[in-house]
CSV table of C-alpha atoms in Angstrom, one decimal:
chain,number,residue,atom,x,y,z
A,262,MET,CA,0.0,0.0,0.0
A,263,ALA,CA,1.6,3.3,-1.1
A,264,ARG,CA,1.6,6.0,1.5
A,265,GLU,CA,1.0,9.6,0.7
A,266,ARG,CA,1.9,12.7,2.6
A,267,PRO,CA,-0.2,13.3,5.6
A,268,ALA,CA,-3.5,15.0,4.7
A,269,PRO,CA,-4.0,18.5,6.1
A,270,ALA,CA,-5.3,18.4,9.6
A,271,GLY,CA,-8.6,19.8,8.4
A,272,GLY,CA,-9.0,16.8,6.0
A,273,LEU,CA,-8.6,14.2,8.7
A,274,ASP,CA,-10.6,16.2,11.2
A,275,ALA,CA,-13.4,16.6,8.7
A,276,PHE,CA,-13.4,12.9,8.0
A,277,LEU,CA,-13.5,12.0,11.7
A,278,ALA,CA,-16.3,14.5,12.3
A,279,GLY,CA,-18.2,13.1,9.4
A,280,VAL,CA,-18.0,9.5,10.5
A,281,GLU,CA,-18.3,10.1,14.3
A,282,ARG,CA,-22.1,10.0,14.8
A,283,ARG,CA,-22.7,7.0,12.5
A,284,ALA,CA,-19.8,5.1,14.1
A,285,LEU,CA,-21.3,5.8,17.5
A,286,VAL,CA,-24.7,4.5,16.5
A,287,MET,CA,-23.0,1.4,14.9
A,288,ALA,CA,-21.1,0.7,18.1
A,289,GLU,CA,-24.2,1.4,20.3
A,290,ILE,CA,-26.2,-1.1,18.3
A,291,ALA,CA,-23.4,-3.7,18.6
A,292,THR,CA,-22.9,-3.2,22.4
A,293,ARG,CA,-26.3,-2.0,23.5
A,294,SER,CA,-24.5,0.4,25.8
A,295,ARG,CA,-24.0,4.1,25.1
A,296,ASP,CA,-21.0,4.3,27.4
A,297,ASP,CA,-19.2,1.3,25.9
A,298,ALA,CA,-20.0,2.6,22.4
A,299,LEU,CA,-18.5,6.0,23.2
A,300,ASP,CA,-15.3,4.3,24.5
A,301,LEU,CA,-15.1,2.1,21.5
A,302,VAL,CA,-15.4,4.9,19.0
A,303,GLN,CA,-12.9,7.1,20.9
A,304,GLU,CA,-10.4,4.2,21.0
A,305,ALA,CA,-11.0,3.4,17.3
A,306,MET,CA,-10.5,7.1,16.3
A,307,LEU,CA,-7.3,7.4,18.3
A,308,SER,CA,-5.9,4.1,16.9
A,309,PHE,CA,-6.9,5.1,13.4
A,310,VAL,CA,-5.1,8.4,13.6
A,311,ASP,CA,-2.1,6.8,15.1
A,312,ARG,CA,-1.8,4.2,12.4
A,313,TYR,CA,-3.5,5.4,9.3
A,314,ALA,CA,-3.5,9.2,9.2
A,315,THR,CA,-0.7,9.2,6.5
A,316,HIS,CA,-2.7,6.9,4.2
A,317,ALA,CA,-4.5,8.4,1.2
A,318,PRO,CA,-7.9,10.0,2.2
A,319,GLY,CA,-9.7,7.6,-0.2
A,320,GLU,CA,-8.5,4.7,2.0
A,321,TRP,CA,-9.7,6.2,5.3
A,322,ALA,CA,-13.3,5.0,5.4
A,323,PRO,CA,-12.6,1.2,5.1
A,324,LEU,CA,-9.5,1.5,7.3
A,325,PHE,CA,-11.5,3.4,10.0
A,326,HIS,CA,-14.3,0.9,9.9
A,327,ARG,CA,-11.9,-2.0,10.1
A,328,VAL,CA,-10.4,-0.5,13.3
A,329,LEU,CA,-13.9,0.1,14.7
A,330,GLN,CA,-15.2,-3.4,13.9
A,331,ASN,CA,-12.1,-4.9,15.4
A,332,ARG,CA,-12.7,-2.9,18.6
A,333,ILE,CA,-16.3,-4.1,18.6
A,334,ARG,CA,-15.3,-7.8,18.1
A,335,ASP,CA,-12.7,-7.4,20.9
A,336,TRP,CA,-15.4,-5.9,23.2
A,337,HIS,CA,-17.7,-8.9,22.5
A,338,ARG,CA,-14.8,-11.3,23.3
A,339,ARG,CA,-14.0,-9.5,26.6
A,340,ARG,CA,-17.7,-9.4,27.5
A,341,GLN,CA,-18.0,-13.2,27.0
A,342,VAL,CA,-15.1,-13.8,29.3
A,343,ARG,CA,-16.4,-11.4,31.9
A,344,ASN,CA,-19.9,-13.0,31.7
A,345,ARG,CA,-18.4,-16.4,32.3
A,346,TRP,CA,-16.7,-15.1,35.5
A,347,LEU,CA,-19.8,-13.3,36.6
A,348,VAL,CA,-21.8,-16.5,36.3
A,349,TRP,CA,-19.2,-18.4,38.1
A,350,LEU,CA,-19.1,-15.9,40.9
A,351,HIS,CA,-22.9,-15.5,41.0
A,352,ASP,CA,-22.5,-11.7,40.7
A,353,ARG,CA,-24.6,-10.6,37.8
A,354,ASP,CA,-25.1,-6.8,37.6
A,355,ASP,CA,-28.2,-5.4,36.0
A,356,GLU,CA,-27.2,-2.5,33.8
A,357,ASP,CA,-29.5,0.5,34.1
A,358,ASP,CA,-30.2,2.0,30.7
A,359,ALA,CA,-30.9,5.7,31.0
A,360,PRO,CA,-33.1,7.2,28.3
A,361,ASP,CA,-31.4,9.1,25.5
A,362,PRO,CA,-32.3,12.8,25.7
A,363,ILE,CA,-32.0,13.2,22.0
A,364,GLN,CA,-34.6,10.5,21.4
A,365,GLU,CA,-36.9,12.2,23.9
A,366,ALA,CA,-36.7,15.7,22.3
A,367,PRO,CA,-39.8,17.0,20.5
A,368,ASP,CA,-40.0,16.5,16.8
A,369,PRO,CA,-39.0,19.7,15.0
A,370,ALA,CA,-40.8,18.5,11.8
A,371,GLY,CA,-44.2,18.8,13.7
A,372,ARG,CA,-45.4,15.3,13.2
A,373,THR,CA,-48.6,14.2,14.9
A,374,PRO,CA,-48.3,12.1,18.0
A,375,GLU,CA,-49.7,9.1,16.0
A,376,ASP,CA,-47.0,9.5,13.3
A,377,THR,CA,-44.4,9.8,16.0
A,378,VAL,CA,-45.6,6.7,17.8
A,379,ALA,CA,-45.7,4.7,14.5
A,380,LEU,CA,-42.2,5.9,13.5
A,381,GLY,CA,-41.0,5.1,17.0
A,382,ILE,CA,-42.4,1.6,16.9
A,383,ALA,CA,-40.9,1.0,13.5
A,384,GLY,CA,-37.6,2.4,14.5
A,385,GLU,CA,-37.4,0.4,17.7
A,386,ALA,CA,-38.3,-2.7,15.7
A,387,LEU,CA,-35.6,-2.0,13.2
A,388,VAL,CA,-32.9,-1.4,15.9
A,389,ALA,CA,-34.1,-4.6,17.7
A,390,ALA,CA,-33.9,-6.5,14.5
A,391,VAL,CA,-30.4,-5.3,13.7
A,392,GLU,CA,-29.3,-6.0,17.3
A,393,ALA,CA,-30.6,-9.5,17.0
A,394,LEU,CA,-28.5,-10.3,14.0
A,395,PRO,CA,-25.2,-12.2,14.5
A,396,LEU,CA,-22.3,-9.8,14.7
A,397,ARG,CA,-20.9,-10.4,11.3
A,398,GLN,CA,-24.3,-9.9,9.6
A,399,GLN,CA,-24.8,-6.8,11.7
A,400,GLN,CA,-21.4,-5.5,10.5
A,401,ALA,CA,-22.0,-6.3,6.9
A,402,PHE,CA,-25.5,-4.7,6.9
A,403,LEU,CA,-24.4,-1.5,8.6
A,404,LEU,CA,-21.2,-1.0,6.6
A,405,ARG,CA,-22.9,-1.7,3.2
A,406,THR,CA,-26.3,-0.1,3.7
A,407,TRP,CA,-25.8,2.6,6.2
A,408,GLU,CA,-22.2,3.6,5.6
A,409,GLY,CA,-22.5,3.1,1.9
A,410,LEU,CA,-19.2,1.2,1.6
A,411,ASP,CA,-18.9,-1.0,-1.5
A,412,VAL,CA,-18.3,-4.7,-1.3
A,413,ALA,CA,-14.5,-4.5,-1.5
A,414,GLN,CA,-14.3,-1.7,1.1
A,415,THR,CA,-16.6,-3.7,3.4
A,416,ALA,CA,-14.5,-6.8,3.0
A,417,ARG,CA,-11.5,-4.8,3.9
A,418,ALA,CA,-13.2,-3.3,6.9
A,419,MET,CA,-14.4,-6.6,8.2
A,420,GLY,CA,-11.3,-8.5,7.4
A,421,CYS,CA,-12.9,-11.1,5.2
A,422,SER,CA,-13.5,-12.0,1.5
A,423,GLU,CA,-16.0,-10.2,-0.7
A,424,GLY,CA,-17.9,-13.4,-1.0
A,425,SER,CA,-18.3,-13.5,2.8
A,426,VAL,CA,-19.6,-9.9,2.8
A,427,LYS,CA,-22.2,-10.8,0.2
A,428,THR,CA,-23.2,-13.9,2.2
A,429,HIS,CA,-23.5,-12.0,5.5
A,430,LEU,CA,-25.4,-9.2,3.9
A,431,SER,CA,-27.8,-11.5,2.1
A,432,ARG,CA,-28.5,-13.4,5.3
A,433,ALA,CA,-28.9,-10.2,7.2
A,434,MET,CA,-31.4,-8.8,4.7
A,435,HIS,CA,-33.4,-12.0,4.7
A,436,ALA,CA,-33.6,-12.0,8.5
A,437,LEU,CA,-34.5,-8.3,8.7
A,438,ARG,CA,-37.2,-8.7,6.1
A,439,ALA,CA,-38.7,-11.6,8.0
A,440,ARG,CA,-38.6,-9.8,11.3
A,441,LEU,CA,-39.9,-6.5,10.0
A,442,GLU,CA,-42.6,-7.8,7.6
A,443,ASP,CA,-45.4,-6.6,9.9
A,444,HIS,CA,-44.1,-3.0,10.0
A,445,TRP,CA,-44.1,-2.5,6.2
A,446,GLN,CA,-47.6,-3.5,5.4
């Protein structure tokens, strides 16, 4: 991989600012914890800047998402180990999920309460359906459809072949259609 001169600070800052919110939502869906998601995105950004800031700006998106997805996979592995110990020690802690103030803010578009409720139910169903996907399907779905990465970039971000990306995405789409069928009629 040929390295170019470091991009101007504004270029890297603009890239990180542009990807920050979507990365946070991706991490939050994967972890179901706002605090853990914030930590993962921050760690991913720091690691990305440390290792890849000198790469061509066109390579940044797949590289950043690779770093983020690796952090998410590591988080899942650590959580599995921790949960084994917690079960063994009989010390399960119930995490208290505080409501998100952004989600509770009034709709500036002036939707009716019925519209808001319907959108909220559909949105919750979508998030729940994406959360229910296996991690690799979740990653493929979010990187391809939400981030807009192409198959090659997604494969690079996930550390797998393009065929695997297509398989994971196809399975994810099939599972999501089945779960969300009632919300689209």
